PDB file of C-alpha atoms in Angstrom:
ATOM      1  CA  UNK A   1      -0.952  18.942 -13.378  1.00 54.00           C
ATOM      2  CA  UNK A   2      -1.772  22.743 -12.841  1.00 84.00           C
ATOM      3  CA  UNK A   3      -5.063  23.262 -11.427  1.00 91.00           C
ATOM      4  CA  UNK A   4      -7.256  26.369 -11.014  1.00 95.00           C
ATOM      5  CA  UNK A   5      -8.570  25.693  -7.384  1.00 95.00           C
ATOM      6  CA  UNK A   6     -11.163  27.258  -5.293  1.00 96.00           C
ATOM      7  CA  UNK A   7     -11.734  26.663  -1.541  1.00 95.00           C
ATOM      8  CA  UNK A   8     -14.927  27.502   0.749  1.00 93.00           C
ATOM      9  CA  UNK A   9     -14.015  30.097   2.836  1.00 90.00           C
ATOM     10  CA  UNK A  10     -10.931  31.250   1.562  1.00 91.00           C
ATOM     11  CA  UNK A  11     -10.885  35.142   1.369  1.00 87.00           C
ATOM     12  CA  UNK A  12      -7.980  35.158  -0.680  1.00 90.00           C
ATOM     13  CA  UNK A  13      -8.778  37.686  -3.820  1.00 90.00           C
ATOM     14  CA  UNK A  14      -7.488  34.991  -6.387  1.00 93.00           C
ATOM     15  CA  UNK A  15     -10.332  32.657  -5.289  1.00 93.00           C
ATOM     16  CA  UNK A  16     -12.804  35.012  -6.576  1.00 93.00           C
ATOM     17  CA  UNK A  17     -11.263  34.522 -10.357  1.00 94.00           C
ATOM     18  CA  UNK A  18     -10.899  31.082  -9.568  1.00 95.00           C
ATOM     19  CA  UNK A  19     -14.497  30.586  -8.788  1.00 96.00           C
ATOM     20  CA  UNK A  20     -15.667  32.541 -11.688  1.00 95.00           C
ATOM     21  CA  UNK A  21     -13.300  30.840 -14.385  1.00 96.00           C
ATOM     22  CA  UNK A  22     -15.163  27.453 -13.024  1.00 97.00           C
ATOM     23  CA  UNK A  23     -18.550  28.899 -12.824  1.00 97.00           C
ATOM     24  CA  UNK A  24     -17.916  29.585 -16.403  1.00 96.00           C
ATOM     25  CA  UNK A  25     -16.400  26.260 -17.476  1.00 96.00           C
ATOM     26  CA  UNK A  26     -18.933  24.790 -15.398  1.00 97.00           C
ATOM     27  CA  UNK A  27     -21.925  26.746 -17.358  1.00 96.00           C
ATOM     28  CA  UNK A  28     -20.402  26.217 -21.301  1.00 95.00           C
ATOM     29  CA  UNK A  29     -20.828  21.655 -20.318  1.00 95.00           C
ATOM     30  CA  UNK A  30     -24.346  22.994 -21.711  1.00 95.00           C
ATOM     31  CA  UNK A  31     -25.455  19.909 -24.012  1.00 93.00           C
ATOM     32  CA  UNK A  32     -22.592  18.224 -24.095  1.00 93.00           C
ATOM     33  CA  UNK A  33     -21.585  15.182 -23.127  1.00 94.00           C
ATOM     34  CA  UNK A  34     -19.631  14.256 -20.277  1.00 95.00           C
ATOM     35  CA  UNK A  35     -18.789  11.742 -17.721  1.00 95.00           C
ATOM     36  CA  UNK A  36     -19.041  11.418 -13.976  1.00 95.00           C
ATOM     37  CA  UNK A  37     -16.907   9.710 -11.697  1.00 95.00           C
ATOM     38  CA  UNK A  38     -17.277   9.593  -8.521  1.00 95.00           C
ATOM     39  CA  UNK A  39     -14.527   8.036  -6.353  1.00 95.00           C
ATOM     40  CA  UNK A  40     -13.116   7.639  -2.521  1.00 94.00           C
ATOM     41  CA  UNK A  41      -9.936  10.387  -1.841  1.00 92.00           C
ATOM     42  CA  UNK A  42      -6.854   7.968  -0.513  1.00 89.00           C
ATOM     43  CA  UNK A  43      -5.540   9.308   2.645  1.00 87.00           C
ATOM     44  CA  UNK A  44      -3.608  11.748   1.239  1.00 87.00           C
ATOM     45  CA  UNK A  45      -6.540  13.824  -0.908  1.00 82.00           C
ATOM     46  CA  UNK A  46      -4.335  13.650  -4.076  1.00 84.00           C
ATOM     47  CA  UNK A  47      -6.711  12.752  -6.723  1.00 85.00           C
ATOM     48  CA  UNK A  48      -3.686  12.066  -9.038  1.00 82.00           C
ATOM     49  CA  UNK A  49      -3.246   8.694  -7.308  1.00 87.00           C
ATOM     50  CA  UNK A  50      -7.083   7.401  -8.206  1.00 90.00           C
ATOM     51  CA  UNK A  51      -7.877   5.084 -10.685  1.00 90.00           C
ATOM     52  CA  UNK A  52     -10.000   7.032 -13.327  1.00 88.00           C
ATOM     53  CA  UNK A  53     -10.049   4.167 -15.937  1.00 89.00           C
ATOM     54  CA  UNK A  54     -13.991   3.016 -16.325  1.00 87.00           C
ATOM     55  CA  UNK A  55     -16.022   1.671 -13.616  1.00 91.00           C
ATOM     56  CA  UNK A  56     -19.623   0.509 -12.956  1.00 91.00           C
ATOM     57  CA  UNK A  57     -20.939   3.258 -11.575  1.00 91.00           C
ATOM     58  CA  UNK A  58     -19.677   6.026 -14.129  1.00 94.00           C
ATOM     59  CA  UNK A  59     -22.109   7.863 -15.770  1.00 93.00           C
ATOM     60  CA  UNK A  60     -21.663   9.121 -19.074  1.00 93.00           C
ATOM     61  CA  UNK A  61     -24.312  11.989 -20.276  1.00 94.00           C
ATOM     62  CA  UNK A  62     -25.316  15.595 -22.031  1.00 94.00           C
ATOM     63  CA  UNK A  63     -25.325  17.412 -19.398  1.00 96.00           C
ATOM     64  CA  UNK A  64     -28.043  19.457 -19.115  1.00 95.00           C
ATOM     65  CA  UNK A  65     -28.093  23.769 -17.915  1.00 95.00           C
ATOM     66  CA  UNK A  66     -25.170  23.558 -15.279  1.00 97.00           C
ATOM     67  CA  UNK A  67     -25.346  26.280 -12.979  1.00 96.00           C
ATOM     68  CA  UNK A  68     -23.743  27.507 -10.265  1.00 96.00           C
ATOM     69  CA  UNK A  69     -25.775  29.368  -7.366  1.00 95.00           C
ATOM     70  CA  UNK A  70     -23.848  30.052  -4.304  1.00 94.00           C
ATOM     71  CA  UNK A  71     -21.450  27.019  -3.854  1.00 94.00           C
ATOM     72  CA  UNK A  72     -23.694  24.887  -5.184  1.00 96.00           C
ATOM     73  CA  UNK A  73     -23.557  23.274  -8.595  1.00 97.00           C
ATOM     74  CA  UNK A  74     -26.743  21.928 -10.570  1.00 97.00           C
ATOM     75  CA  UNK A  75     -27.256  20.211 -13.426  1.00 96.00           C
ATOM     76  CA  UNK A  76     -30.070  18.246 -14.600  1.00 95.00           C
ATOM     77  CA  UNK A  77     -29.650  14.487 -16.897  1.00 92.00           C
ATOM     78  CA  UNK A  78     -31.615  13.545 -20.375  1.00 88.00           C
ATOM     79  CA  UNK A  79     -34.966  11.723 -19.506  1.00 87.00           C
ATOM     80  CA  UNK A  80     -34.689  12.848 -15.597  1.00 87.00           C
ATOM     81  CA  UNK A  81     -37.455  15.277 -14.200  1.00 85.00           C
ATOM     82  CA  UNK A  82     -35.198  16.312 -11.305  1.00 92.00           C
ATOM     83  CA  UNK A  83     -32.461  18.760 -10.709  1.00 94.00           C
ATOM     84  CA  UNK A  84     -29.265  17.528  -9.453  1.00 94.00           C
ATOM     85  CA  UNK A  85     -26.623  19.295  -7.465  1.00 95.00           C
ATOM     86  CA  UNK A  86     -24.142  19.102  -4.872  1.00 96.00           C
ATOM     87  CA  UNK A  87     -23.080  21.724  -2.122  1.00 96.00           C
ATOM     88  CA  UNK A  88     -19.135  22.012  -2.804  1.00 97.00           C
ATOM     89  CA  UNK A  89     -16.131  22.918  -0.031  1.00 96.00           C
ATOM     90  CA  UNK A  90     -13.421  22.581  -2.906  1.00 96.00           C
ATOM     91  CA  UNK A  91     -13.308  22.696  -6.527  1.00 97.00           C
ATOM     92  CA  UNK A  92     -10.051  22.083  -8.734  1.00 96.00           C
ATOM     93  CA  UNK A  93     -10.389  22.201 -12.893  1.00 96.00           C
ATOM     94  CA  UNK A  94      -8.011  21.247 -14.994  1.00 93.00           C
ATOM     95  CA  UNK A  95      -8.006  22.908 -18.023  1.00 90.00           C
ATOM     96  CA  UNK A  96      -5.595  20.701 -20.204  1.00 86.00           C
ATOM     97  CA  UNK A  97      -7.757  17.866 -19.719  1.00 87.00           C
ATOM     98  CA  UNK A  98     -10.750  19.567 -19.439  1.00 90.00           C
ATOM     99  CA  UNK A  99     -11.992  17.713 -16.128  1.00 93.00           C
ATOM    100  CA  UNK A 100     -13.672  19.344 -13.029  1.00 96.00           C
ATOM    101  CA  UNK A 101     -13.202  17.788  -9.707  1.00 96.00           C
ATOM    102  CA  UNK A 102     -15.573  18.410  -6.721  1.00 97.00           C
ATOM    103  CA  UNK A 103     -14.818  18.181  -3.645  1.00 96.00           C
ATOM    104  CA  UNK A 104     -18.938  18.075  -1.878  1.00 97.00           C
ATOM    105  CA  UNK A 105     -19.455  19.674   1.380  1.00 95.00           C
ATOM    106  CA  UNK A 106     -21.163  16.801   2.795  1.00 94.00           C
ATOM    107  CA  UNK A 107     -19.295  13.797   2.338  1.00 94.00           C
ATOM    108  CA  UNK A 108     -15.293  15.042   3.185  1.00 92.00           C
ATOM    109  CA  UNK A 109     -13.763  11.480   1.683  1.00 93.00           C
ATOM    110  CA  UNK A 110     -15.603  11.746  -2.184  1.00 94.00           C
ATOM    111  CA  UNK A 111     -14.512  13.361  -4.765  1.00 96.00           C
ATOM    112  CA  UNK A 112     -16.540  13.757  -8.411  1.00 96.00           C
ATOM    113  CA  UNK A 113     -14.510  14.252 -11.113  1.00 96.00           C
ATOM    114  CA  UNK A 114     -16.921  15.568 -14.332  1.00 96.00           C
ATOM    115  CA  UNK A 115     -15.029  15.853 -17.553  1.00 93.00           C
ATOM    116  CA  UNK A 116     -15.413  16.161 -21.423  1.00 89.00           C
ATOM    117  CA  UNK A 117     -16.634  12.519 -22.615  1.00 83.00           C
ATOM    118  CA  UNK A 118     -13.099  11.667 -24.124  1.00 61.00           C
ATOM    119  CA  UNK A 119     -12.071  11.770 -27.273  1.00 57.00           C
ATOM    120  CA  UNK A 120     -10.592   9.002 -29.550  1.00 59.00           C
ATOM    121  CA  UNK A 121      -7.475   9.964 -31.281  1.00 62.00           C
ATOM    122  CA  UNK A 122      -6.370   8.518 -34.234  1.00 70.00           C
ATOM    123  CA  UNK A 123      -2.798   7.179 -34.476  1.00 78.00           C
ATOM    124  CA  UNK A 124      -1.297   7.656 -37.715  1.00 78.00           C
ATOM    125  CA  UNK A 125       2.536   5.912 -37.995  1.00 82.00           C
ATOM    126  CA  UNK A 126       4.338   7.258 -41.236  1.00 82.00           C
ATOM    127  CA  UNK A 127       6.443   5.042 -43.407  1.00 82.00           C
ATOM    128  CA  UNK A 128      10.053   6.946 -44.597  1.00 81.00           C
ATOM    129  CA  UNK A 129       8.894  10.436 -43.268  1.00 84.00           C
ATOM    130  CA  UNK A 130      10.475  13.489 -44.952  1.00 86.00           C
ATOM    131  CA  UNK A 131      10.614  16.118 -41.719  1.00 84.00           C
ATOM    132  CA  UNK A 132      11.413  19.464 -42.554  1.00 79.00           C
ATOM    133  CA  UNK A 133      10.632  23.708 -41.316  1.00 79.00           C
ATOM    134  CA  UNK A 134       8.083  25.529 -43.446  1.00 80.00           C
ATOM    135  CA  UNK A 135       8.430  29.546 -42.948  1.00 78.00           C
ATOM    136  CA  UNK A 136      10.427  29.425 -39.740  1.00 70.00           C
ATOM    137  CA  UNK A 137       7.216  28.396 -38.191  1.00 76.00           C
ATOM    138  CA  UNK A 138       5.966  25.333 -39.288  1.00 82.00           C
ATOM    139  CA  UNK A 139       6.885  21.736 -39.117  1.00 79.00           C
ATOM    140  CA  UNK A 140       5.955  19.389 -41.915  1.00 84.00           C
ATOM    141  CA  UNK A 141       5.794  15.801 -41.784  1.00 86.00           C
ATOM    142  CA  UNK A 142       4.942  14.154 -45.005  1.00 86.00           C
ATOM    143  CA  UNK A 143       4.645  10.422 -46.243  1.00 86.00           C
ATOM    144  CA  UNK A 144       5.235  11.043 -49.898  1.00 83.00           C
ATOM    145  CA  UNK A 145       4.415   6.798 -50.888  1.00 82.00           C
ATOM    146  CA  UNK A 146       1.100   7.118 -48.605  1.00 78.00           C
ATOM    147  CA  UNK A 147       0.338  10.956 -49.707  1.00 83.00           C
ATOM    148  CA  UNK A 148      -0.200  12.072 -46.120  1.00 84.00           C
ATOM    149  CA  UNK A 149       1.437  15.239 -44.908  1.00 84.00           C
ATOM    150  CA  UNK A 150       1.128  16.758 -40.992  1.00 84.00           C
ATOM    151  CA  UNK A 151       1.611  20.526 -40.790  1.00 83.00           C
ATOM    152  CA  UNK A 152       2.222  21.426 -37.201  1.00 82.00           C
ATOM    153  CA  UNK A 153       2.168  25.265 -35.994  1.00 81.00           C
ATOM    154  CA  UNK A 154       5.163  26.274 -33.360  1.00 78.00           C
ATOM    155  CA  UNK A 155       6.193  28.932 -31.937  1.00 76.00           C
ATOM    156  CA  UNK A 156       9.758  30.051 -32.501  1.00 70.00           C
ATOM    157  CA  UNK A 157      11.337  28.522 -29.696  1.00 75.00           C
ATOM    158  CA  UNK A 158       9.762  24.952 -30.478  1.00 73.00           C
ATOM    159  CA  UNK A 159      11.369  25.784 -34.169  1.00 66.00           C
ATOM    160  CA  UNK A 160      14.915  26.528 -33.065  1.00 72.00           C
ATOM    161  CA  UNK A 161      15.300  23.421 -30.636  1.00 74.00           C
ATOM    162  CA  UNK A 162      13.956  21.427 -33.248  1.00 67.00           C
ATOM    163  CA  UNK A 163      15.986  22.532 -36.297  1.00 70.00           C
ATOM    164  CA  UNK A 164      18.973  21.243 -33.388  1.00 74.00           C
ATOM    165  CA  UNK A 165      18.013  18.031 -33.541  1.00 73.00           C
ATOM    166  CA  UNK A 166      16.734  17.465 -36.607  1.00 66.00           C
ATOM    167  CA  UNK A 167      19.598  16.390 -39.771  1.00 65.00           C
ATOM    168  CA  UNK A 168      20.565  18.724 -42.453  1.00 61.00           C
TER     169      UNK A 168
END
């Protein structure tokens, strides 16, 4: 898991990008849905080892003009008069999965992970698949007794070690 991490404090120059890549992040949630987590950091901080399946008290939303002023994030709910917003000391986003976790100033053993609401992908299983390279750059699977065909872009690299393991 590579995360883009910013700490409180830390002069480092890199934390300045940091911060701004998440402010930005943070700021484009605008309207759209998300859920909240909020769960208690095992004794070794590593968020990794938390169960982030569904509990009671998640929240799922459209999240309403996230902002960040200072080290403090805001955000406001659907149907809810008030501003929310927490005072951070740590903030860690994950861009592959498109989650946020925060880290708030006053409560050192919580940790709030926001993300994208997830999305449902479909699994598709084809029957006698014909696999073959398109153009040096493309991979086609096709199904031609169900008519489905997947076209997937690579780059060249992904092309040659394929084309190794794939028959003649």
């Amino acid at each position: 898991m590579q995360f883009i991490t910013w700490h409180s404090g830390n002069s480092n120059p890199e934390m300045v990008e940091n911060f701004e890549t998440i402010r930005q992040w943070w700021r484009n949630l605008n309207g759209k849905e998300i859920i909240l987590r909020q769960r208690i950091l095992p004794g070794n901080g590593d968020v990794r080892e938390l169960d982030w399946e569904p509990q009671r008290f998640d929240e799922t939303f459209a999240i309403a003009n996230p902002d960040i002023r200072g080290i403090t994030l805001y955000w406001t709910k659907p149907g809810m008069p008030d501003e929310r917003n927490t005072t951070v000391r740590q903030l860690q986003l994950d861009p592959k999965r498109q989650q946020l976790y925060i880290y708030p100033q006053s409560q050192p053993t919580l940790v709030m992970q926001i993300g994208l609401a997830a999305l449902k992908y479909q699994t598709l299983t084809l029957q006698e698949p014909e696999i073959f390279v398109e153009d040096n750059h493309t991979l086609i699977l096709r199904d031609t007794t169900r008519l489905i065909e997947v076209k997937l872009k690579l780059d060249a690299e992904m092309i040659s070690s394929l084309k190794q393991q794939l028959p003649d």
